[in-house]
CSV table of C-alpha atoms and ligand atoms in Angstrom, one decimal:
chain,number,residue,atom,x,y,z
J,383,UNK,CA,87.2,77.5,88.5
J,384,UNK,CA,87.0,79.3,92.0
J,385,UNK,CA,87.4,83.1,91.6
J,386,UNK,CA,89.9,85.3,93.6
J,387,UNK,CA,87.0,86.4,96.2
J,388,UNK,CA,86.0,82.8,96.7
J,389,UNK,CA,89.6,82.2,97.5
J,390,UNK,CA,90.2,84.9,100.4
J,391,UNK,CA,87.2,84.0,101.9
J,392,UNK,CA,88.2,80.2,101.8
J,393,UNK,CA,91.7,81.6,103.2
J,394,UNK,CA,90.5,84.2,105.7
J,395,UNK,CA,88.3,81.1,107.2
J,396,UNK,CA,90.9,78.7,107.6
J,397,UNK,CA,93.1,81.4,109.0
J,398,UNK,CA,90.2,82.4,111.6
J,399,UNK,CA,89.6,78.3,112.7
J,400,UNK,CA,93.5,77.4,112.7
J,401,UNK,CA,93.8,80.6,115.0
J,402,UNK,CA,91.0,79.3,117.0
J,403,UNK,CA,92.0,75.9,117.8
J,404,UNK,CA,95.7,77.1,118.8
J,405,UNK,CA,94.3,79.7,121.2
J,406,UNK,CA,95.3,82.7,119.3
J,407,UNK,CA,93.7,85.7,118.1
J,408,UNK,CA,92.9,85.9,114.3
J,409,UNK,CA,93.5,89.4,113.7
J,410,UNK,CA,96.9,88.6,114.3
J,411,UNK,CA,97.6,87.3,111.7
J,412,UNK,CA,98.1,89.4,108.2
J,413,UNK,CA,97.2,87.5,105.1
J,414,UNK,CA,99.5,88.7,101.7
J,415,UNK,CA,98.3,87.8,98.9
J,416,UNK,CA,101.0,87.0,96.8
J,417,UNK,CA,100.5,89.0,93.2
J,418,UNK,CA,103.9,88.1,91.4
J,419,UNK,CA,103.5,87.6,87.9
J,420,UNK,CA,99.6,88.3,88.0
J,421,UNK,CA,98.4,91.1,86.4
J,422,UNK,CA,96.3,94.1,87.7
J,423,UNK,CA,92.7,92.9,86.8
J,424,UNK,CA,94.0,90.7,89.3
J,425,UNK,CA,95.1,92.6,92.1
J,426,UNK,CA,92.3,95.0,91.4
J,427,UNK,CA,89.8,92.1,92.2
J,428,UNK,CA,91.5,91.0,95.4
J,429,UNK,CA,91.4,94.5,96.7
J,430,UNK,CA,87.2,94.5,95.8
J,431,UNK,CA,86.8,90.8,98.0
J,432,UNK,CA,88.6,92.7,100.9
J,433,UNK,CA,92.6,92.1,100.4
J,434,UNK,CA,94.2,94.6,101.8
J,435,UNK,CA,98.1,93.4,101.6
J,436,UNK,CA,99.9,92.5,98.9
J,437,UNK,CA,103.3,91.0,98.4
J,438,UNK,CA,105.2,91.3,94.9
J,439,UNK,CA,108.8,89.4,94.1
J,440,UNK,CA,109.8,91.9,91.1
J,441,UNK,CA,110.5,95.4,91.1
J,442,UNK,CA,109.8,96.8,87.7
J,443,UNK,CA,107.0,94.0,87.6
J,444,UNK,CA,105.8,95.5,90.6
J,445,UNK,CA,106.3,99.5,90.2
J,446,UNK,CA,104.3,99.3,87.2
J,447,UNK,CA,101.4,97.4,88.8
J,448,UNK,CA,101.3,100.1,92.1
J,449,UNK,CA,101.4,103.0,89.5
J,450,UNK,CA,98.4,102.0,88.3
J,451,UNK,CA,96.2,100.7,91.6
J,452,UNK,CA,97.7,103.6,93.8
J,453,UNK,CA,100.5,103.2,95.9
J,454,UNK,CA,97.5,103.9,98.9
J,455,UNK,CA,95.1,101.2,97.6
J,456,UNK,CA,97.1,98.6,99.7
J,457,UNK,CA,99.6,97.5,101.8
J,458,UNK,CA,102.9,96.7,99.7
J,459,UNK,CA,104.9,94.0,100.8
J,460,UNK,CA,108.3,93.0,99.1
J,461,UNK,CA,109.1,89.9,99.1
J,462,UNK,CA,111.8,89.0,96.4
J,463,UNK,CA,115.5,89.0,96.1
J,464,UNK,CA,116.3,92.7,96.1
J,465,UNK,CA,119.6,94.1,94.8
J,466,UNK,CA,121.1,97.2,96.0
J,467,UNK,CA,120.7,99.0,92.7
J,468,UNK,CA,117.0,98.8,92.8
J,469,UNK,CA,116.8,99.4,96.3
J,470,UNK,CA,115.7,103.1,95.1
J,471,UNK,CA,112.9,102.1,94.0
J,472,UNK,CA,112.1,99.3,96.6
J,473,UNK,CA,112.2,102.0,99.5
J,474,UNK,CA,109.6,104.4,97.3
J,475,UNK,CA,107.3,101.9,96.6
J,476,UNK,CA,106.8,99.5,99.8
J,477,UNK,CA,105.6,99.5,103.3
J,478,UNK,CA,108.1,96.6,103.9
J,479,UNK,CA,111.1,94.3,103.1
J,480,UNK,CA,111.0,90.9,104.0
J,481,UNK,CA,114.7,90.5,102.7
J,482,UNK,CA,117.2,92.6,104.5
J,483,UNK,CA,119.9,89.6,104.3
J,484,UNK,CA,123.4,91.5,104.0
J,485,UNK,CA,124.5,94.2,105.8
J,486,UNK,CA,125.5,95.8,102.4
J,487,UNK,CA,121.8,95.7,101.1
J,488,UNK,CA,120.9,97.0,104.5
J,489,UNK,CA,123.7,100.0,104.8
J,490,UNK,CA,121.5,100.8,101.1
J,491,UNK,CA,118.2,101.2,102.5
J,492,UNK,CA,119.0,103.2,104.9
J,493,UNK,CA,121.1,105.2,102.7
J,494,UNK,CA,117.9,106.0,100.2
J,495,UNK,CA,115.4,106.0,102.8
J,496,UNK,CA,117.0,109.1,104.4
J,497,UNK,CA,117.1,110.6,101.0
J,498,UNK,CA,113.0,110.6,101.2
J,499,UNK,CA,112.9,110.9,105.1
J,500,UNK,CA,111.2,107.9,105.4
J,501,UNK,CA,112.2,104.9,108.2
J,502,UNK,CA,111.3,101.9,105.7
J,503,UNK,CA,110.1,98.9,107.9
J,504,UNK,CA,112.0,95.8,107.1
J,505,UNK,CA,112.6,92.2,108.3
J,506,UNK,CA,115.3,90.3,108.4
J,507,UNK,CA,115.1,87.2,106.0
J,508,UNK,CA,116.8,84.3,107.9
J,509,UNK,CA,118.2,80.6,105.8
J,510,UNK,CA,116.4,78.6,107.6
J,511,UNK,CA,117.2,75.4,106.1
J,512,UNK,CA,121.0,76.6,105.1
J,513,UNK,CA,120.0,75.9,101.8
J,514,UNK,CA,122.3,76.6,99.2
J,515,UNK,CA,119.7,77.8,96.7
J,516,UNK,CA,118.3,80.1,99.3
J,517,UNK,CA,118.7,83.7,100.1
J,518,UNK,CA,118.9,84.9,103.4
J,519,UNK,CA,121.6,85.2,106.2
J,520,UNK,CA,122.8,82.5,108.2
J,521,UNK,CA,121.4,81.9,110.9
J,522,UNK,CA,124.0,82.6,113.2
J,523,UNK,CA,125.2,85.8,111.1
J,524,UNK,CA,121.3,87.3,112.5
J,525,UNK,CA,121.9,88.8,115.3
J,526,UNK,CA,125.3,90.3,114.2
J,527,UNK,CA,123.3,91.7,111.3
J,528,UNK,CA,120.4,93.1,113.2
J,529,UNK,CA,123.1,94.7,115.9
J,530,UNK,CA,124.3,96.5,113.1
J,531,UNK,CA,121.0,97.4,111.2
J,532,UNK,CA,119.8,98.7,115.0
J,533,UNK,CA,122.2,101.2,114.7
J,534,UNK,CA,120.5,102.8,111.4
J,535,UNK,CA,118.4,106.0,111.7
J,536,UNK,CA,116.0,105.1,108.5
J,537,UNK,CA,115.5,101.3,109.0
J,538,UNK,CA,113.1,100.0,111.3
J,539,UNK,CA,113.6,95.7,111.9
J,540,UNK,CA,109.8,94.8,112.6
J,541,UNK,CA,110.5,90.6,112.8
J,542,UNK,CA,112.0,88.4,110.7
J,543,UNK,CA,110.8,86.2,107.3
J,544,UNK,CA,111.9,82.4,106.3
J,545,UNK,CA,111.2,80.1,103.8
J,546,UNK,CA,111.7,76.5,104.5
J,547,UNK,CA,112.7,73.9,102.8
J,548,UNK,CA,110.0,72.2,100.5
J,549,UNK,CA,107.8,69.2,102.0
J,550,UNK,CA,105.0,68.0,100.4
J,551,UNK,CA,103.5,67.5,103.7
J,552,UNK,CA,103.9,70.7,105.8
J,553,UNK,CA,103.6,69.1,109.0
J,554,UNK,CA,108.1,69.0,108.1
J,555,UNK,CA,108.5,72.2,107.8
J,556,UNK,CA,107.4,72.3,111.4
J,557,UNK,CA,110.8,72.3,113.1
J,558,UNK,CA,111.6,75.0,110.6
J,559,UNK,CA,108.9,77.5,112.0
J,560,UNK,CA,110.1,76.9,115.4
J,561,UNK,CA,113.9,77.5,114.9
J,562,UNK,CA,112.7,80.8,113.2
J,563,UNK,CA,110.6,81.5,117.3
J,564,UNK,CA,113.5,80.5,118.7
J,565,UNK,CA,115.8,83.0,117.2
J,566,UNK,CA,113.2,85.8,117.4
J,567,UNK,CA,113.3,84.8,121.2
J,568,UNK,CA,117.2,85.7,121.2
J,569,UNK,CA,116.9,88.3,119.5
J,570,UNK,CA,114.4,89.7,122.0
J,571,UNK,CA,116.6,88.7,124.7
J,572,UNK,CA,119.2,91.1,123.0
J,573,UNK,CA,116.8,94.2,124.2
J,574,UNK,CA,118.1,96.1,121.2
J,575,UNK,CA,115.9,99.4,122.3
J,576,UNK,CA,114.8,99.8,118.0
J,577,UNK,CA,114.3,96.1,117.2
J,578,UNK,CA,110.8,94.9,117.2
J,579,UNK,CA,109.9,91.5,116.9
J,580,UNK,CA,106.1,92.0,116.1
J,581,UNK,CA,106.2,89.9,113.1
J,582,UNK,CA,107.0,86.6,111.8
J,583,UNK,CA,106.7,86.5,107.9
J,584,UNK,CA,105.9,82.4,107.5
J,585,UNK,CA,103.8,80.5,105.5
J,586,UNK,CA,102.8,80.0,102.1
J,587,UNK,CA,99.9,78.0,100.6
J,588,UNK,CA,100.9,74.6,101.5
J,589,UNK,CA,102.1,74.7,105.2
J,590,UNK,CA,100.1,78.3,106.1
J,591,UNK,CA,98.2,76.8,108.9
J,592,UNK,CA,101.8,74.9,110.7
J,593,UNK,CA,102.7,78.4,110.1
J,594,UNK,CA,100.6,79.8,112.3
J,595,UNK,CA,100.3,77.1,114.8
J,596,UNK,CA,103.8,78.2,115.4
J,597,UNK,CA,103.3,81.5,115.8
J,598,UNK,CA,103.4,83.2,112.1
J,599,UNK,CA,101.8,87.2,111.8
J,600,UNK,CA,102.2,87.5,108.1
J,601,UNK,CA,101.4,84.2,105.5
J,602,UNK,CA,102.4,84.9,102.0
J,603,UNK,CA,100.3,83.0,100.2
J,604,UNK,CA,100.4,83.0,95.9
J,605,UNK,CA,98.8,79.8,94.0
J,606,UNK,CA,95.4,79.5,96.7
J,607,UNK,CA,94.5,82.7,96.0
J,608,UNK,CA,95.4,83.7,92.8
J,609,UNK,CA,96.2,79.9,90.9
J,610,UNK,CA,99.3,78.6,89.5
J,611,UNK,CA,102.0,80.9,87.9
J,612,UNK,CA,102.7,80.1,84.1
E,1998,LIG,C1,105.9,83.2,95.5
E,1998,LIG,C2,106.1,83.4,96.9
E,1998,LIG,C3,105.1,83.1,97.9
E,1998,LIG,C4,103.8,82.5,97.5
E,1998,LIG,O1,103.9,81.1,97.3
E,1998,LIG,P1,102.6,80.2,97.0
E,1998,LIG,O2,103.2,78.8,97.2
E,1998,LIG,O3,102.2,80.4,95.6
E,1998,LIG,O4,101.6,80.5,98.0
E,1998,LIG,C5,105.4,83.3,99.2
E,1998,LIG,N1,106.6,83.8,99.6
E,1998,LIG,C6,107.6,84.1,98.7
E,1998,LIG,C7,108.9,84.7,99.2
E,1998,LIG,C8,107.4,83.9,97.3
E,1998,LIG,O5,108.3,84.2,96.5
Protein backbone atom coordinates (compact mmCIF):
# COMPACT_ATOMS: atom_id res chain seq x y z
CA UNK A 1 0.00 0.00 0.00
CA UNK A 2 1.20 3.65 -1.00
CA UNK A 3 1.30 5.98 2.01
CA UNK A 4 -0.31 9.53 2.22
CA UNK A 5 3.22 11.24 1.39
CA UNK A 6 3.69 9.00 -1.55
CA UNK A 7 0.33 10.04 -2.70
CA UNK A 8 0.82 14.07 -2.66
CA UNK A 9 3.90 13.77 -4.29
CA UNK A 10 2.34 11.50 -7.02
CA UNK A 11 -0.53 14.22 -7.05
CA UNK A 12 1.51 17.41 -6.84
CA UNK A 13 3.52 15.84 -9.99
CA UNK A 14 0.74 15.24 -12.18
CA UNK A 15 -0.65 18.62 -11.22
CA UNK A 16 2.82 20.29 -12.14
CA UNK A 17 3.07 18.16 -15.85
CA UNK A 18 -0.82 18.62 -16.64
CA UNK A 19 -0.16 22.47 -15.90
CA UNK A 20 2.79 22.31 -18.08
CA UNK A 21 1.50 20.87 -21.21
CA UNK A 22 -1.66 23.30 -21.11
CA UNK A 23 0.60 26.41 -20.77
CA UNK A 24 -0.31 27.27 -17.29
CA UNK A 25 1.40 28.02 -14.23
CA UNK A 26 1.33 25.24 -11.41
CA UNK A 27 1.18 27.28 -8.47
CA UNK A 28 -2.13 28.04 -9.65
CA UNK A 29 -3.59 25.50 -8.87
CA UNK A 30 -4.48 24.56 -4.96
CA UNK A 31 -4.60 20.95 -4.19
CA UNK A 32 -7.34 19.94 -1.19
CA UNK A 33 -6.95 17.07 0.12
CA UNK A 34 -10.11 15.71 0.83
CA UNK A 35 -10.06 14.42 4.74
CA UNK A 36 -13.87 13.44 5.17
CA UNK A 37 -14.34 10.52 7.18
CA UNK A 38 -10.50 10.05 7.84
CA UNK A 39 -9.20 10.47 10.96
CA UNK A 40 -6.51 12.79 12.46
CA UNK A 41 -3.42 10.47 12.25
CA UNK A 42 -4.41 11.10 8.90
CA UNK A 43 -4.61 14.59 8.40
CA UNK A 44 -1.74 14.97 10.71
CA UNK A 45 0.47 12.96 8.10
CA UNK A 46 -0.69 14.89 5.11
CA UNK A 47 0.29 18.09 6.79
CA UNK A 48 4.08 16.48 7.58
CA UNK A 49 4.38 15.40 3.44
CA UNK A 50 3.59 19.20 2.76
CA UNK A 51 -0.48 19.45 2.48
CA UNK A 52 -1.36 22.51 3.29
CA UNK A 53 -5.30 22.55 2.44
CA UNK A 54 -7.78 20.57 3.52
CA UNK A 55 -11.41 20.08 2.61
CA UNK A 56 -13.94 18.34 5.09
CA UNK A 57 -17.81 17.46 4.18
CA UNK A 58 -19.16 17.24 8.00
CA UNK A 59 -19.30 19.76 10.45
CA UNK A 60 -19.14 18.09 13.89
CA UNK A 61 -16.86 15.44 11.95
CA UNK A 62 -14.83 18.27 11.06
CA UNK A 63 -14.82 20.71 14.26
CA UNK A 64 -13.59 17.97 16.32
CA UNK A 65 -10.64 17.13 13.90
CA UNK A 66 -9.49 21.17 13.66
CA UNK A 67 -9.73 21.28 17.58
CA UNK A 68 -7.20 19.02 17.73
CA UNK A 69 -4.62 19.87 14.66
CA UNK A 70 -5.08 23.74 15.17
CA UNK A 71 -7.37 25.69 13.38
CA UNK A 72 -3.75 27.48 12.03
CA UNK A 73 -2.09 24.16 11.04
CA UNK A 74 -4.03 24.45 7.58
CA UNK A 75 -6.12 25.87 5.22
CA UNK A 76 -9.90 24.65 5.97
CA UNK A 77 -11.94 24.15 3.15
CA UNK A 78 -15.75 23.16 3.44
CA UNK A 79 -16.99 21.40 1.07
CA UNK A 80 -20.35 19.61 2.13
CA UNK A 81 -23.93 20.33 2.22
CA UNK A 82 -24.19 23.02 4.93
CA UNK A 83 -27.47 23.83 6.72
CA UNK A 84 -28.17 27.15 8.05
CA UNK A 85 -28.21 25.90 11.70
CA UNK A 86 -24.64 24.81 11.60
CA UNK A 87 -23.61 27.71 9.69
CA UNK A 88 -22.26 29.03 13.27
CA UNK A 89 -19.93 26.86 13.39
CA UNK A 90 -19.02 26.61 9.56
CA UNK A 91 -18.05 30.52 9.62
CA UNK A 92 -15.77 29.80 12.98
CA UNK A 93 -14.04 27.06 11.73
CA UNK A 94 -13.23 27.63 7.79
CA UNK A 95 -11.26 29.81 5.48
CA UNK A 96 -13.96 28.90 2.80
CA UNK A 97 -17.40 27.56 1.57
CA UNK A 98 -17.64 26.01 -1.49
CA UNK A 99 -21.53 25.74 -1.11
CA UNK A 100 -23.23 29.05 -0.88
CA UNK A 101 -26.34 27.60 -3.05
CA UNK A 102 -29.52 29.60 -1.54
CA UNK A 103 -29.76 32.99 -0.84
CA UNK A 104 -31.19 31.89 2.56
CA UNK A 105 -27.97 29.93 3.48
CA UNK A 106 -26.20 32.92 2.22
CA UNK A 107 -28.38 35.84 4.09
CA UNK A 108 -26.93 33.18 7.28
CA UNK A 109 -23.40 33.63 6.76
CA UNK A 110 -23.33 36.86 6.55
CA UNK A 111 -25.48 37.16 9.47
CA UNK A 112 -22.82 35.07 11.81
CA UNK A 113 -19.94 36.26 10.26
CA UNK A 114 -20.63 39.81 11.32
CA UNK A 115 -21.26 38.48 14.72
CA UNK A 116 -17.23 37.56 14.74
CA UNK A 117 -16.22 40.50 12.37
CA UNK A 118 -14.98 38.27 10.06
CA UNK A 119 -15.78 38.52 5.91
CA UNK A 120 -15.92 34.58 5.40
CA UNK A 121 -14.72 33.79 1.78
CA UNK A 122 -17.17 31.67 -0.04
CA UNK A 123 -18.03 30.25 -3.53
CA UNK A 124 -20.89 29.85 -5.12
CA UNK A 125 -21.73 26.00 -5.75
CA UNK A 126 -23.29 25.89 -9.27
CA UNK A 127 -25.68 22.32 -10.61
CA UNK A 128 -23.89 21.78 -13.29
CA UNK A 129 -25.39 18.83 -14.65
CA UNK A 130 -29.12 19.85 -13.22
CA UNK A 131 -28.93 16.89 -11.46
CA UNK A 132 -31.72 16.09 -9.22
CA UNK A 133 -29.54 14.42 -6.61
CA UNK A 134 -27.26 17.37 -6.60
CA UNK A 135 -26.97 20.48 -4.47
CA UNK A 136 -26.22 23.57 -5.86
CA UNK A 137 -28.17 26.49 -7.58
CA UNK A 138 -29.33 26.45 -11.03
CA UNK A 139 -27.44 27.58 -13.22
CA UNK A 140 -29.41 30.37 -14.39
CA UNK A 141 -30.52 31.36 -10.65
CA UNK A 142 -26.27 32.23 -10.34
CA UNK A 143 -26.02 35.39 -11.22
CA UNK A 144 -29.30 36.47 -9.46
CA UNK A 145 -27.74 34.83 -6.34
CA UNK A 146 -24.30 36.40 -6.51
CA UNK A 147 -26.18 40.01 -7.22
CA UNK A 148 -27.62 39.54 -4.10
CA UNK A 149 -24.71 37.93 -2.00
CA UNK A 150 -22.52 41.16 -3.64
CA UNK A 151 -24.59 43.27 -1.68
CA UNK A 152 -23.44 41.55 1.85
CA UNK A 153 -20.83 43.34 4.08
CA UNK A 154 -19.34 39.84 5.61
CA UNK A 155 -19.36 37.56 2.54
CA UNK A 156 -16.72 37.69 0.11
CA UNK A 157 -17.72 35.40 -3.43
CA UNK A 158 -14.03 34.28 -4.41
CA UNK A 159 -15.29 31.81 -7.69
CA UNK A 160 -17.48 29.29 -7.95
CA UNK A 161 -17.39 25.12 -7.21
CA UNK A 162 -19.27 22.19 -9.40
CA UNK A 163 -19.47 18.80 -9.37
CA UNK A 164 -20.28 17.01 -12.47
CA UNK A 165 -22.00 14.29 -13.31
CA UNK A 166 -20.18 10.88 -12.94
CA UNK A 167 -18.16 9.44 -16.01
CA UNK A 168 -15.98 6.71 -15.75
CA UNK A 169 -13.89 8.36 -18.26
CA UNK A 170 -13.40 12.06 -17.34
CA UNK A 171 -12.57 13.17 -20.72
CA UNK A 172 -17.17 13.65 -20.37
CA UNK A 173 -17.14 15.63 -17.82
CA UNK A 174 -15.28 18.03 -20.09
CA UNK A 175 -18.21 20.05 -21.36
CA UNK A 176 -19.05 20.30 -17.71
CA UNK A 177 -15.83 22.20 -16.71
CA UNK A 178 -16.31 24.57 -19.52
CA UNK A 179 -19.98 25.52 -18.92
CA UNK A 180 -18.71 26.19 -15.27
CA UNK A 181 -15.74 28.99 -17.42
CA UNK A 182 -18.38 30.12 -19.25
CA UNK A 183 -20.54 31.31 -16.48
CA UNK A 184 -17.59 32.66 -14.46
CA UNK A 185 -17.02 34.72 -17.76
CA UNK A 186 -20.66 36.28 -17.19
CA UNK A 187 -20.36 36.69 -14.16
CA UNK A 188 -17.16 38.75 -14.70
CA UNK A 189 -18.83 40.59 -17.41
CA UNK A 190 -21.36 41.62 -14.53
CA UNK A 191 -18.33 43.94 -13.02
CA UNK A 192 -19.96 43.42 -9.61
CA UNK A 193 -17.12 45.74 -7.84
CA UNK A 194 -16.93 42.75 -4.58
CA UNK A 195 -17.20 39.59 -6.82
CA UNK A 196 -13.95 37.88 -7.56
CA UNK A 197 -13.61 35.22 -9.77
CA UNK A 198 -10.13 33.98 -8.78
CA UNK A 199 -11.13 30.51 -8.26
CA UNK A 200 -12.67 27.61 -9.79
CA UNK A 201 -13.22 24.71 -7.23
CA UNK A 202 -13.23 21.53 -9.92
CA UNK A 203 -11.92 18.26 -9.93
CA UNK A 204 -11.73 15.33 -7.97
CA UNK A 205 -9.57 12.14 -8.28
CA UNK A 206 -10.84 10.88 -11.43
CA UNK A 207 -11.18 13.84 -13.93
CA UNK A 208 -8.50 16.30 -11.86
CA UNK A 209 -6.30 16.80 -14.69
CA UNK A 210 -9.61 17.74 -17.52
CA UNK A 211 -10.16 19.92 -14.52
CA UNK A 212 -7.39 21.82 -14.88
CA UNK A 213 -6.96 21.67 -18.58
CA UNK A 214 -10.07 23.78 -18.31
CA UNK A 215 -9.05 26.07 -16.13
CA UNK A 216 -9.68 24.64 -12.42
CA UNK A 217 -7.55 26.63 -9.21
CA UNK A 218 -8.77 24.40 -6.47
CA UNK A 219 -9.01 20.09 -7.13
CA UNK A 220 -10.64 18.38 -4.26
CA UNK A 221 -9.25 15.34 -4.39
CA UNK A 222 -10.31 12.31 -1.46
CA UNK A 223 -9.60 8.48 -2.48
CA UNK A 224 -5.84 9.22 -4.38
CA UNK A 225 -4.62 10.63 -1.49
CA UNK A 226 -6.10 9.26 1.35
CA UNK A 227 -7.78 5.65 -0.20
CA UNK A 228 -11.34 4.61 -0.31
CA UNK A 229 -13.91 5.73 2.34
CA UNK A 230 -15.51 2.67 4.27
C1 LIG B 1 -15.63 13.54 -1.25
C2 LIG B 1 -15.54 14.75 -2.10
C3 LIG B 1 -14.42 14.97 -2.92
C4 LIG B 1 -13.28 13.99 -3.08
O1 LIG B 1 -13.67 12.94 -3.93
P1 LIG B 1 -12.63 11.81 -4.40
O2 LIG B 1 -13.30 11.20 -5.57
O3 LIG B 1 -12.47 10.87 -3.26
O4 LIG B 1 -11.36 12.47 -4.77
C5 LIG B 1 -14.38 16.16 -3.64
N1 LIG B 1 -15.37 17.07 -3.57
C6 LIG B 1 -16.46 16.88 -2.79
C7 LIG B 1 -17.51 17.92 -2.75
C8 LIG B 1 -16.58 15.71 -2.04
O5 LIG B 1 -17.68 15.54 -1.29
Amino acid sequence: MSSIKDNLDKINKQIIETAKSCGRRPEKIRLIAVSKRKNLEAIMEGIKAGAKHFGENYIQEAIDKIDKIGKNSACWHFIGHLQSNKVKFAVKYFDYIHTVDTIKLAREIDKQARKINKIQKILVQVNIGEEDTKSGTSIEDTIQLITQISTYTNMAVKGLMCIPPYFSDPDQARIYFQQLVRIKEKILNQKFETVSMEHLSMGMSNDFKVAIEEGSTMIRIGTSIFGSRD
